[in-house]
PDB file of C-alpha atoms in Angstrom:
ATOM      1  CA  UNK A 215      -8.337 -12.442 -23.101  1.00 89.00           C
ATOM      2  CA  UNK A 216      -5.270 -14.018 -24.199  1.00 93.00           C
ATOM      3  CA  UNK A 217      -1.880 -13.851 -23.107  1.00 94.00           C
ATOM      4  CA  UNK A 218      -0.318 -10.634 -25.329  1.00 95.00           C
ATOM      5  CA  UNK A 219      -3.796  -9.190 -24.469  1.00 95.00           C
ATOM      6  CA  UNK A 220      -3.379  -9.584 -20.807  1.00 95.00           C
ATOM      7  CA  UNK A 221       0.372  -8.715 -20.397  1.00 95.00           C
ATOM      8  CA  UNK A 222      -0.223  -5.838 -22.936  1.00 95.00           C
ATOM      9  CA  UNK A 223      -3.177  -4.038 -20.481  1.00 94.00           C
ATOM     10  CA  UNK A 224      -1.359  -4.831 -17.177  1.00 93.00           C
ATOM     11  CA  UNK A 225       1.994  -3.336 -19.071  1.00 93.00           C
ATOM     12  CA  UNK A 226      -0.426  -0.145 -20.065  1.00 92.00           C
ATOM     13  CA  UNK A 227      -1.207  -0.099 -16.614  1.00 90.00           C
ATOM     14  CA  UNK A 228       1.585   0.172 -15.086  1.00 90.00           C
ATOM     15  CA  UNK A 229       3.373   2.822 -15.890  1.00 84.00           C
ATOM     16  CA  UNK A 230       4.472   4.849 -12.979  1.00 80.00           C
ATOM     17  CA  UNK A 231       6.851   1.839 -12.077  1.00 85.00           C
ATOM     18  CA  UNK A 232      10.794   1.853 -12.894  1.00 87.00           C
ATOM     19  CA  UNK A 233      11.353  -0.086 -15.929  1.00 91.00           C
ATOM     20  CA  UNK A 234      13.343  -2.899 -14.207  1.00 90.00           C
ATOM     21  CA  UNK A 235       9.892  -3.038 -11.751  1.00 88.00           C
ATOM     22  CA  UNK A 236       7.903  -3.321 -14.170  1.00 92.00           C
ATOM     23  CA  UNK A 237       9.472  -5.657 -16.238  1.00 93.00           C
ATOM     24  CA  UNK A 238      10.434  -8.287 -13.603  1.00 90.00           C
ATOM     25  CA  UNK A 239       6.961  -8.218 -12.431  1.00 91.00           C
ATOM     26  CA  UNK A 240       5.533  -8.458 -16.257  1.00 94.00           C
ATOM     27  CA  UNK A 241       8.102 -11.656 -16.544  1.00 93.00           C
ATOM     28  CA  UNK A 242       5.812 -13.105 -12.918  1.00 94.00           C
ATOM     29  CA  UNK A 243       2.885 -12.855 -15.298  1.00 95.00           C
ATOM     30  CA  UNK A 244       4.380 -14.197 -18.527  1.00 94.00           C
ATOM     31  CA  UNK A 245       5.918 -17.081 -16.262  1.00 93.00           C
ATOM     32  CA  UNK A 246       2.722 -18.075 -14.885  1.00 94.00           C
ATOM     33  CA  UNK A 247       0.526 -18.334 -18.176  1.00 95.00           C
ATOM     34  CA  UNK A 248       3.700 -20.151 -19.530  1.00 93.00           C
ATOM     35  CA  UNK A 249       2.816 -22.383 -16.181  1.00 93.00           C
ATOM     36  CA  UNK A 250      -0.883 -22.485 -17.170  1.00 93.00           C
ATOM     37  CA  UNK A 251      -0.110 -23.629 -20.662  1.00 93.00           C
ATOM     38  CA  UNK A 252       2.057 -26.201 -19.892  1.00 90.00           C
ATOM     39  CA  UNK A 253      -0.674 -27.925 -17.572  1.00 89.00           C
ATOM     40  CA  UNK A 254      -3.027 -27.851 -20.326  1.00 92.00           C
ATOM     41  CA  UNK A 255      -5.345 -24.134 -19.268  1.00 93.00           C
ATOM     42  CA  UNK A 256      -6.390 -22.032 -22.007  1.00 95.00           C
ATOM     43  CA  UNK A 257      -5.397 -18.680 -21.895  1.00 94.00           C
ATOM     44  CA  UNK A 258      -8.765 -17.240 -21.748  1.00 95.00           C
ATOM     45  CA  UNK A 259      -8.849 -19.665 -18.292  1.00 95.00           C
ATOM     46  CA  UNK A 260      -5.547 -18.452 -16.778  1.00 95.00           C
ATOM     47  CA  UNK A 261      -6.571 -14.937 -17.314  1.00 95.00           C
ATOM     48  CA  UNK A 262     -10.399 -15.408 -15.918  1.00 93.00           C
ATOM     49  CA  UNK A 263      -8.245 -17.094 -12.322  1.00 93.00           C
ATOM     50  CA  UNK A 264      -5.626 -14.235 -12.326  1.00 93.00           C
ATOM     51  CA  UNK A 265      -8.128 -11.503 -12.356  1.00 92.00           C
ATOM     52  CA  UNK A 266      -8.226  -8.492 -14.062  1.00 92.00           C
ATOM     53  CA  UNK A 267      -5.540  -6.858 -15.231  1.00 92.00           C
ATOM     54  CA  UNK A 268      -6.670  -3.568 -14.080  1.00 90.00           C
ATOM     55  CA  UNK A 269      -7.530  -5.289 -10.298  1.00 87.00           C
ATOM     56  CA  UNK A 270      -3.978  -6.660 -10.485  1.00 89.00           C
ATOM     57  CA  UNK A 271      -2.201  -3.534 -11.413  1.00 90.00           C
ATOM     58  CA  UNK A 272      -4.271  -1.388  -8.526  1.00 86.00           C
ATOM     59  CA  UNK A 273      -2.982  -4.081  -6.055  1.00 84.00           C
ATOM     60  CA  UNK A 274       0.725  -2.870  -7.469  1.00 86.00           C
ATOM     61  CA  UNK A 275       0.000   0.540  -7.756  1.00 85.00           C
ATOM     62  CA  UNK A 276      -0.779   0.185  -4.040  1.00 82.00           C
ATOM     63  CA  UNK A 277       1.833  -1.174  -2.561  1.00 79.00           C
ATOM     64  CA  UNK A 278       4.471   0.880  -4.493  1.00 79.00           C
ATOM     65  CA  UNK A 279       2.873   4.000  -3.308  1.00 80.00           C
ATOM     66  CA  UNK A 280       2.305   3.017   0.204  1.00 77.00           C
ATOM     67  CA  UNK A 281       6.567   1.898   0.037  1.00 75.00           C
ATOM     68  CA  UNK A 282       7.031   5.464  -1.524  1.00 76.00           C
ATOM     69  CA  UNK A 283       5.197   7.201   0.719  1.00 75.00           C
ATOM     70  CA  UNK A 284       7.166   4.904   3.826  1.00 74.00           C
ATOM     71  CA  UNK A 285      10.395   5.875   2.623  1.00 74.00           C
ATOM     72  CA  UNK A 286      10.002   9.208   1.747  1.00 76.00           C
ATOM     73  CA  UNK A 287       6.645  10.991   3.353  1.00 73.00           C
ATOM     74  CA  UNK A 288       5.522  13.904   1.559  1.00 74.00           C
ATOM     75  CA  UNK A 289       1.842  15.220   1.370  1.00 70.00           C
ATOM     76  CA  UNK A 290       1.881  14.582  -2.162  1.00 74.00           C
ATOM     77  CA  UNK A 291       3.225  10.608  -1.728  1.00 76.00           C
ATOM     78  CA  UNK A 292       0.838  10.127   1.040  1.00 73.00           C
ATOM     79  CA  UNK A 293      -2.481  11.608  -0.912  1.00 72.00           C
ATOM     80  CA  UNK A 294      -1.488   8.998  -3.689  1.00 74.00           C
ATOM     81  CA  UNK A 295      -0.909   6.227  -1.638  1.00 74.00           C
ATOM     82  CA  UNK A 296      -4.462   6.706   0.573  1.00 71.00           C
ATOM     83  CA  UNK A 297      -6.099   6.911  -3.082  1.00 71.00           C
ATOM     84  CA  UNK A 298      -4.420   3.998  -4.266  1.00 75.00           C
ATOM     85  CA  UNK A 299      -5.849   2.488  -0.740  1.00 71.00           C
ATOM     86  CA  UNK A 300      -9.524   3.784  -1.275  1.00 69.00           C
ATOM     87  CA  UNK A 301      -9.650   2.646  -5.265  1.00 69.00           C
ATOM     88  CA  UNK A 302      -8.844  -0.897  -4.171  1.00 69.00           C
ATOM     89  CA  UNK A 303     -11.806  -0.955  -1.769  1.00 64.00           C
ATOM     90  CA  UNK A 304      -8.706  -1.681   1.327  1.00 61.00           C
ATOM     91  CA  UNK A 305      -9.710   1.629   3.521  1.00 58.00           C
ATOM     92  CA  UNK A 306     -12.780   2.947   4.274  1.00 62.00           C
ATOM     93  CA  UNK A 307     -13.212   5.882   2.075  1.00 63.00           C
ATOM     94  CA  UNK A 308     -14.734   8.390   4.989  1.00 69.00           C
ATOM     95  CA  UNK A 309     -12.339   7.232   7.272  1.00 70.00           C
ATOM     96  CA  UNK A 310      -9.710   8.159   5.506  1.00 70.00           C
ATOM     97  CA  UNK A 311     -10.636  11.207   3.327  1.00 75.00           C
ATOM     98  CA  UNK A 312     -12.335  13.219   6.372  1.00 81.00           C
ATOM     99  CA  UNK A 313      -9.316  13.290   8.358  1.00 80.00           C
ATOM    100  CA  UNK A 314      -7.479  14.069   5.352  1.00 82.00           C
ATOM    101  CA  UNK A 315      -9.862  17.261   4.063  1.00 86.00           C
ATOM    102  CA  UNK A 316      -9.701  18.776   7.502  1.00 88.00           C
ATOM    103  CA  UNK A 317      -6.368  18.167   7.856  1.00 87.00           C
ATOM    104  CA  UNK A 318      -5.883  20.168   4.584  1.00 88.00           C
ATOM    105  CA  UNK A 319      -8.745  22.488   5.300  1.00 91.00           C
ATOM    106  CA  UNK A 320      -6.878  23.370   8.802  1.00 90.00           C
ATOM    107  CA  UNK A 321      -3.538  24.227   7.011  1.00 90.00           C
ATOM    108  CA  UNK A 322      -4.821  25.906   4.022  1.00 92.00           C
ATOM    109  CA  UNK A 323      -6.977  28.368   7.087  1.00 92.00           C
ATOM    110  CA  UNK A 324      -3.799  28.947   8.969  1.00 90.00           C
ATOM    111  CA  UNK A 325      -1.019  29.551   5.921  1.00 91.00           C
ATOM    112  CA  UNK A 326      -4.549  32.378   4.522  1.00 92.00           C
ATOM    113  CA  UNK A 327      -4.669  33.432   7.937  1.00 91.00           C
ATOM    114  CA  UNK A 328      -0.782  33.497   8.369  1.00 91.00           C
ATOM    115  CA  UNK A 329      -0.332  35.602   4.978  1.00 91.00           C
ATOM    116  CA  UNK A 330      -2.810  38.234   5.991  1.00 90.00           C
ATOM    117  CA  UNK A 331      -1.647  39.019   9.066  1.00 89.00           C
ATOM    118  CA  UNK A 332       2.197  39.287   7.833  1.00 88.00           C
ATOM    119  CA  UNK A 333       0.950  41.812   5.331  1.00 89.00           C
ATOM    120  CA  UNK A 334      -1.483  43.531   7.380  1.00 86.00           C
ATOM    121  CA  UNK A 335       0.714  46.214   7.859  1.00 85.00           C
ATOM    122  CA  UNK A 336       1.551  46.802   4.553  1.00 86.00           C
ATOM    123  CA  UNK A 337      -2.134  46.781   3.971  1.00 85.00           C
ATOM    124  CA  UNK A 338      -2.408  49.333   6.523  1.00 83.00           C
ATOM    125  CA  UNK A 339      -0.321  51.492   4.799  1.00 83.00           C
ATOM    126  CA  UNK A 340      -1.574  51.688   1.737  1.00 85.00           C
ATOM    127  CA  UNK A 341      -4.950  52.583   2.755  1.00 82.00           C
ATOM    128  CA  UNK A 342      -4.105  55.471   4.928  1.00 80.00           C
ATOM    129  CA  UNK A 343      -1.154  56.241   3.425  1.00 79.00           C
ATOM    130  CA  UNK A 344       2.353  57.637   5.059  1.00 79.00           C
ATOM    131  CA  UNK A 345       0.597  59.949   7.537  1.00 82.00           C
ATOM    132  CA  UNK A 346      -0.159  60.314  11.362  1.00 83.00           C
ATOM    133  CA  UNK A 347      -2.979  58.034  11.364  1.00 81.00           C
ATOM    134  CA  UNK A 348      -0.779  55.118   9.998  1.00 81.00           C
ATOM    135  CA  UNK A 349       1.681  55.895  12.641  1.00 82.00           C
ATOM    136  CA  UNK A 350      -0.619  55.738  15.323  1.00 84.00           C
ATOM    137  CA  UNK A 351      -1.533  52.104  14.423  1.00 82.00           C
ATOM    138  CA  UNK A 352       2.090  51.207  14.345  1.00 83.00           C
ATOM    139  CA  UNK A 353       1.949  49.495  17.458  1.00 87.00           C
ATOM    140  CA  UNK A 354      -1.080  47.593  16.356  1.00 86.00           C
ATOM    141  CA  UNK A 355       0.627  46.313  13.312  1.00 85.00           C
ATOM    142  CA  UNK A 356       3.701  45.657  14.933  1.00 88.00           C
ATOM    143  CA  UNK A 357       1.632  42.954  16.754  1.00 90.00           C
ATOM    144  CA  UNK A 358      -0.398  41.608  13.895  1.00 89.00           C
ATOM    145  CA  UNK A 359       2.831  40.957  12.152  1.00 89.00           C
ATOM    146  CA  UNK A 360       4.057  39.077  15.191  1.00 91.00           C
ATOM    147  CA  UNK A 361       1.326  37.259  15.615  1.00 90.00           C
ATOM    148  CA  UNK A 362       1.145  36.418  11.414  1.00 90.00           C
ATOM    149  CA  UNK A 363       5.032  35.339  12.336  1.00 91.00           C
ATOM    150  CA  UNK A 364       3.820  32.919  15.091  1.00 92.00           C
ATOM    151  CA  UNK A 365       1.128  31.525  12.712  1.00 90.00           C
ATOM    152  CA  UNK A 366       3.488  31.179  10.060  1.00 91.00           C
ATOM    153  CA  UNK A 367       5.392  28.997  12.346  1.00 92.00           C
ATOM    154  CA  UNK A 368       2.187  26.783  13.418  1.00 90.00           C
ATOM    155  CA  UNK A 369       1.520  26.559  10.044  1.00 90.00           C
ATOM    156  CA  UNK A 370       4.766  25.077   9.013  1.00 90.00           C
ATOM    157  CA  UNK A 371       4.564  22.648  12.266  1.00 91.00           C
ATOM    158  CA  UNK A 372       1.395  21.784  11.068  1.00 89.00           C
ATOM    159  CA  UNK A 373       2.216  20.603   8.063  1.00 87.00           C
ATOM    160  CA  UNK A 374       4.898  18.170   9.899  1.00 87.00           C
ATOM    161  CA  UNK A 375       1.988  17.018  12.303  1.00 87.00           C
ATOM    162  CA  UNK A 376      -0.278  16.533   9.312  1.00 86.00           C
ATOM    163  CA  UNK A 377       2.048  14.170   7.559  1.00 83.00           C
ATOM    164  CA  UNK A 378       2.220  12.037  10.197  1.00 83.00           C
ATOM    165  CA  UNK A 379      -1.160  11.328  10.859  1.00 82.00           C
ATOM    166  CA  UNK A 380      -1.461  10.753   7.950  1.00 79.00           C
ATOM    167  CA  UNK A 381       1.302   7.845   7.424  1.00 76.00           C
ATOM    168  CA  UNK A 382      -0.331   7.066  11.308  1.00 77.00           C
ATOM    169  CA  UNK A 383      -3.293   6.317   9.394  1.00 74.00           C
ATOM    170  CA  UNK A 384      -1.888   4.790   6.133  1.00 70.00           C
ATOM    171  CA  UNK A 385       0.653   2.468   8.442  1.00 66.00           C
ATOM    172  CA  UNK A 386      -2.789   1.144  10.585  1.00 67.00           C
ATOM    173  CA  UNK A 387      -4.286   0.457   7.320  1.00 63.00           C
ATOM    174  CA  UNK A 388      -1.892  -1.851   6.292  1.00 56.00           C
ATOM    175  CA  UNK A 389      -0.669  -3.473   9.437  1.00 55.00           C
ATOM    176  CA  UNK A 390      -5.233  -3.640  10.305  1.00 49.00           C
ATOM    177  CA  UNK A 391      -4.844  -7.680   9.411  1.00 33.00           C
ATOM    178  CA  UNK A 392      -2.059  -8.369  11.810  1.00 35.00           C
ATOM    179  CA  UNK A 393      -3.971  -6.413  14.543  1.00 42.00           C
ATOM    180  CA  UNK A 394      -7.301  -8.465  13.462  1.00 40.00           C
ATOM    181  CA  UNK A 395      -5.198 -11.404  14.037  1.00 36.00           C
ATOM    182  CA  UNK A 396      -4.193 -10.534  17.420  1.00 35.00           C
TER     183      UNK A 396
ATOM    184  CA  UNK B  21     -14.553 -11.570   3.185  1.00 46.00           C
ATOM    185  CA  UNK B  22     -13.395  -8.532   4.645  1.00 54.00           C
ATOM    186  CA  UNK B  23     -10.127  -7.515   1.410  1.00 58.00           C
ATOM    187  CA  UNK B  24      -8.005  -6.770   3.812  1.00 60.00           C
ATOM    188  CA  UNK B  25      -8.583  -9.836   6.137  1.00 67.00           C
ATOM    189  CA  UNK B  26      -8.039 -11.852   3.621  1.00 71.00           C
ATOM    190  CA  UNK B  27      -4.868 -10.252   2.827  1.00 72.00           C
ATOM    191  CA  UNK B  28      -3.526 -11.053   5.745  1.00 78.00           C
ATOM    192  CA  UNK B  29      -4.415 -14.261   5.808  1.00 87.00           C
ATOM    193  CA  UNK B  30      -3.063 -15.053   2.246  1.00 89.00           C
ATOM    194  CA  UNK B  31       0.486 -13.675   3.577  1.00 91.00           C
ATOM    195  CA  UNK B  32       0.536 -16.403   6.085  1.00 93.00           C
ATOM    196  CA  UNK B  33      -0.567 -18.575   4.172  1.00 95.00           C
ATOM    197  CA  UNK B  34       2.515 -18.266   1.445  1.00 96.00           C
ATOM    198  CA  UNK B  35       4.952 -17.756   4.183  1.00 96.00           C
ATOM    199  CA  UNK B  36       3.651 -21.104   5.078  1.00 96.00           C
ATOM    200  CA  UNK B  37       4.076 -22.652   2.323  1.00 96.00           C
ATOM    201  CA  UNK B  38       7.424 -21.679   1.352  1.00 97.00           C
ATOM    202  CA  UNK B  39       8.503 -22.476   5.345  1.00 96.00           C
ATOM    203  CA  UNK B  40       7.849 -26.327   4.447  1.00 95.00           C
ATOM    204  CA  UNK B  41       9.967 -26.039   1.167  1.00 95.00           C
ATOM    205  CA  UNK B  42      11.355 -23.474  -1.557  1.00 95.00           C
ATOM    206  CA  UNK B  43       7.902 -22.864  -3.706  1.00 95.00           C
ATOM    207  CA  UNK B  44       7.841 -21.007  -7.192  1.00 94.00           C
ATOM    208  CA  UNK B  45       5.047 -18.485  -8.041  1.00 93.00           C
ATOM    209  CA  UNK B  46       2.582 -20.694  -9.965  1.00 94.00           C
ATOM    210  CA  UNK B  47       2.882 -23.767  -7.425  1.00 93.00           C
ATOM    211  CA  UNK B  48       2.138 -21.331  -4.629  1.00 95.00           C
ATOM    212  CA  UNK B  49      -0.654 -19.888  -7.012  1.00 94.00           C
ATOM    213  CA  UNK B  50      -1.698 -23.770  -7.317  1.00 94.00           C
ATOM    214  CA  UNK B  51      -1.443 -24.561  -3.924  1.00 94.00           C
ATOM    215  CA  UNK B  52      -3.707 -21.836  -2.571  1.00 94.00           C
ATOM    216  CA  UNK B  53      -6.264 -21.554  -5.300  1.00 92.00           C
ATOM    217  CA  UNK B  54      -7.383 -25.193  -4.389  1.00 92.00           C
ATOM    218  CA  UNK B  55      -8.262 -23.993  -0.896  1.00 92.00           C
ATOM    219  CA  UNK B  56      -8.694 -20.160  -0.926  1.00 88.00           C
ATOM    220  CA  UNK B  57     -11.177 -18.470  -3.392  1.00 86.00           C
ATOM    221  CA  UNK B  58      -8.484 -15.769  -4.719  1.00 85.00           C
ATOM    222  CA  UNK B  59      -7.640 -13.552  -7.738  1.00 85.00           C
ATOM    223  CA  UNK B  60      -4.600 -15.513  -8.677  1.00 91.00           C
ATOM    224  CA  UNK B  61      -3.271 -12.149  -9.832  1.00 91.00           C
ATOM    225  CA  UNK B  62      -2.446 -10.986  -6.148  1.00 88.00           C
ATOM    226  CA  UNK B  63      -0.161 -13.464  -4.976  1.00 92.00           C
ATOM    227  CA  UNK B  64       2.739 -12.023  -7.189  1.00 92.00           C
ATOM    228  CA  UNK B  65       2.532  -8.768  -5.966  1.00 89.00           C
ATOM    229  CA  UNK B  66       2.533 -10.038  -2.243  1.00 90.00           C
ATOM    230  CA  UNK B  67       5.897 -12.455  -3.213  1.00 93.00           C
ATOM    231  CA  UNK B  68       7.319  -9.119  -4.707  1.00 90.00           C
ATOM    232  CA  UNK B  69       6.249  -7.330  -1.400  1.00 87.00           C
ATOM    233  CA  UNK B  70       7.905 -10.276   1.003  1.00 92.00           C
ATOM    234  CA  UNK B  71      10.882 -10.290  -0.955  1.00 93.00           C
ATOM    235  CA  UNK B  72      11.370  -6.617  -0.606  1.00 88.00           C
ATOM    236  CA  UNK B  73      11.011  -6.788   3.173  1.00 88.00           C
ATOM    237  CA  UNK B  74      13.406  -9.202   3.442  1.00 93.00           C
ATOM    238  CA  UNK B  75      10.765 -12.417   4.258  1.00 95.00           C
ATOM    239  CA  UNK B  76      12.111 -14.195   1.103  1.00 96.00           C
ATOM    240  CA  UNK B  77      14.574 -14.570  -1.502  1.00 96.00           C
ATOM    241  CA  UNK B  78      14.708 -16.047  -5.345  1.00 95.00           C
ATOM    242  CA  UNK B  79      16.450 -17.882  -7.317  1.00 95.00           C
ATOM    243  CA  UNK B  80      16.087 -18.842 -10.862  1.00 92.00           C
ATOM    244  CA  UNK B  81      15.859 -22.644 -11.540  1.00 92.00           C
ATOM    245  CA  UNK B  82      15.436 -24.522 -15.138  1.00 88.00           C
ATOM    246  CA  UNK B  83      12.942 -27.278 -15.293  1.00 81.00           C
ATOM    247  CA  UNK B  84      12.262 -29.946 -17.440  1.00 80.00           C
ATOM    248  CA  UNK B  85       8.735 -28.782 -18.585  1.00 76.00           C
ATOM    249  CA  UNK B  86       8.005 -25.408 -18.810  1.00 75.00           C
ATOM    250  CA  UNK B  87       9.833 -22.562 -18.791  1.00 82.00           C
ATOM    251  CA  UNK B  88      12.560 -21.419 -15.761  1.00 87.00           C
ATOM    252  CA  UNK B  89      10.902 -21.400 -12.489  1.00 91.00           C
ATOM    253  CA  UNK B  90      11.380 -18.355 -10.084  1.00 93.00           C
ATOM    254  CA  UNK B  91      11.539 -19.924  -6.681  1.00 96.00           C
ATOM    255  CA  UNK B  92      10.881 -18.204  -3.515  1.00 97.00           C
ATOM    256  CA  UNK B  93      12.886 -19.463  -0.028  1.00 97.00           C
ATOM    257  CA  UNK B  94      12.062 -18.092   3.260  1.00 96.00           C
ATOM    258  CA  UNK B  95      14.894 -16.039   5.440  1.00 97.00           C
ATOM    259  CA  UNK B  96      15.553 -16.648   8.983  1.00 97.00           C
ATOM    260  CA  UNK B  97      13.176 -13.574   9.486  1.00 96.00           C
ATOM    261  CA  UNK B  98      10.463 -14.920   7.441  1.00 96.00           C
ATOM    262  CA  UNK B  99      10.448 -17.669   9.601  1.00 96.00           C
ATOM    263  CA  UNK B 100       9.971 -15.462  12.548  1.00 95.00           C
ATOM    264  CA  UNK B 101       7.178 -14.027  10.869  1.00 93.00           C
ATOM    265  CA  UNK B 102       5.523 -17.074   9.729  1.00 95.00           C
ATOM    266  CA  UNK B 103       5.772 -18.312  13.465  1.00 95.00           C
ATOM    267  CA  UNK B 104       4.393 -15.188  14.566  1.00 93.00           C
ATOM    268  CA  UNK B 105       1.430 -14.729  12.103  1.00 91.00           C
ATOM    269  CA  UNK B 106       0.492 -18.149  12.659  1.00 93.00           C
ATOM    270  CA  UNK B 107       0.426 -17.657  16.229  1.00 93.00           C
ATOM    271  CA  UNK B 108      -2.102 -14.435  16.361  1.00 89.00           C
ATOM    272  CA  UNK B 109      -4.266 -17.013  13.855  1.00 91.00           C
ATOM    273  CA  UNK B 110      -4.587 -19.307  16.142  1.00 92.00           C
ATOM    274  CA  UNK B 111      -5.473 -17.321  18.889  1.00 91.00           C
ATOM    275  CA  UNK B 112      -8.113 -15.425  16.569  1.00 89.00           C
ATOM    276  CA  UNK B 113      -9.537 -18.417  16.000  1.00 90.00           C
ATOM    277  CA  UNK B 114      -9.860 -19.592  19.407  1.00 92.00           C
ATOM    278  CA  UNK B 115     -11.249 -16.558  19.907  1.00 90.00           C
ATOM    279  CA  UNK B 116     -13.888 -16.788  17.298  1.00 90.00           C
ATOM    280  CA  UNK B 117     -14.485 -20.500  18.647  1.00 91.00           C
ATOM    281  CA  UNK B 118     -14.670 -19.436  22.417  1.00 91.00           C
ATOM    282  CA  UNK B 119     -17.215 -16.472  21.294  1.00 92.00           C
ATOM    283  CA  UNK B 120     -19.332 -18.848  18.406  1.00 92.00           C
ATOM    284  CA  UNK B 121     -19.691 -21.910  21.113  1.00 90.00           C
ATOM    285  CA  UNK B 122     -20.111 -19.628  24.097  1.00 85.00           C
ATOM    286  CA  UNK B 123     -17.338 -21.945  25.994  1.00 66.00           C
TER     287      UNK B 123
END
């Protein structure tokens, strides 16, 4: 692989980073075969001792996501960044993904769960329609709605909770060496 | 190796190096390769990393051969964390040594 080869498949690569990211970290690259050249390696060497270009841009990929999902934790930043995590072989792919398909699994139950019982009323009265029967169960969906309220309300806390045991997770992941090294 | 052991390790190791003197990319690269079996590739993502968290700093410098060299100089923090990283090494490794010789 030569140089325009390499650069041009790492560049490919590396798309979800800002321009000025991605260029100052394409001009690391270009310095170092300009390095490699000057102390007499081939191209095809330097390339073979970087690695490839798709191992090198997963390593980026990683870390920007991981940053994102530091700075700015949303379910969406975190799922990318434990991906990112699981495609470089860093995490343990059960540990990660079971807690984070029950986790999902959990919320997904209590928002269904939440929905039905906020409409149960309504539900209520379409099937018996506005008549003496409906309002005799009045009572019974005044509670089911209060208790879809109250689930609504886990639900949203939930979601809060889930995020950060998530980031709990993703943080122990990165910081495992130091605590090896302890 | 374990990948992520050896990330760790390989972020002491280029704090380390850049603690003794200001380093550019492809001398770190250099310097470690001859030791560590490593995808070169990795080290400029970690430098990019260390600079972001404040570890490091750069600075462009021309050269006689080759073209401008990006060198990397360690901040008063990085120097705490190189002290501390290297600390919890050594202690691992007494560890392992205390464990592996039964002492």
């Amino acid at each position: 692989m030569t140089k325009a080869e390499y650069l041009a498949e790492l560049e490919k690569r590396l798309g979800d980073l800002s321009a000025d990211e991605r260029a100052e970290l394409l001009a690391d690259y270009e310095a170092h075969f300009e390095h490699g050249r000057a102390s007499g390696r081939s191209d095809e060497e330097i390339a073979e001792r970087l690695g490839p270009p798709q191992l090198v841009a997963r390593e980026i990929q990683y870390q920007l996501s991981v940053d994102e999902a530091r700075a700015n934790p949303t379910v969406r930043r975190i799922a990318r960044a434990v991906f990112a995590g699981v495609g470089l072989g860093l995490m343990n792919v059960l540990m990660l993904l079971i807690p984070f398909a029950i986790g999902m699994l959990l919320l997904a139950g209590l928002f269904v769960l939440a929905a039905y019982l906020t409409v149960s009323p309504v539900l209520m009265l379409v099937q018996d329609g506005w008549s003496v029967e409906f309002l005799l169960k009045l009572p019974l969906a005044a509670g089911l709605l209060g208790l879809g309220l109250i689930f609504w309300v886990a639900a949203v806390k939930g979601i809060t909770l889930f995020v950060k045991w998530m980031l709990a997770i993703l943080q122990s992941n990165v910081e495992k060496v130091k605590e090896k090294l302890k | 190796m374990n990948v992520q052991f050896k990330k760790g390790v390989l972020e002491l190791c280029v704090l380390s190096l850049i603690a003794r003197r200001d380093r550019y990319g492809y001398e770190l690269v250099e310097e470690i390769s001859k030791s560590i079996e490593i995808a070169e590739g990795t080290i400029y993502p970690l430098l990019r990393r260390l600079t972001k968290e404040g570890f490091c700093t750069t600075y462009l410098a021309e050269s006689m051969e080759g073209p401008p060299r990006k060198y990397y100089r360690l901040t008063p923090e990085g120097h705490e964390v190189q002290q501390r990283l290297l600390r919890e090494w050594e202690q691992f490794v007494q560890g392992v040594q205390n464990v592996v010789k039964g002492e």
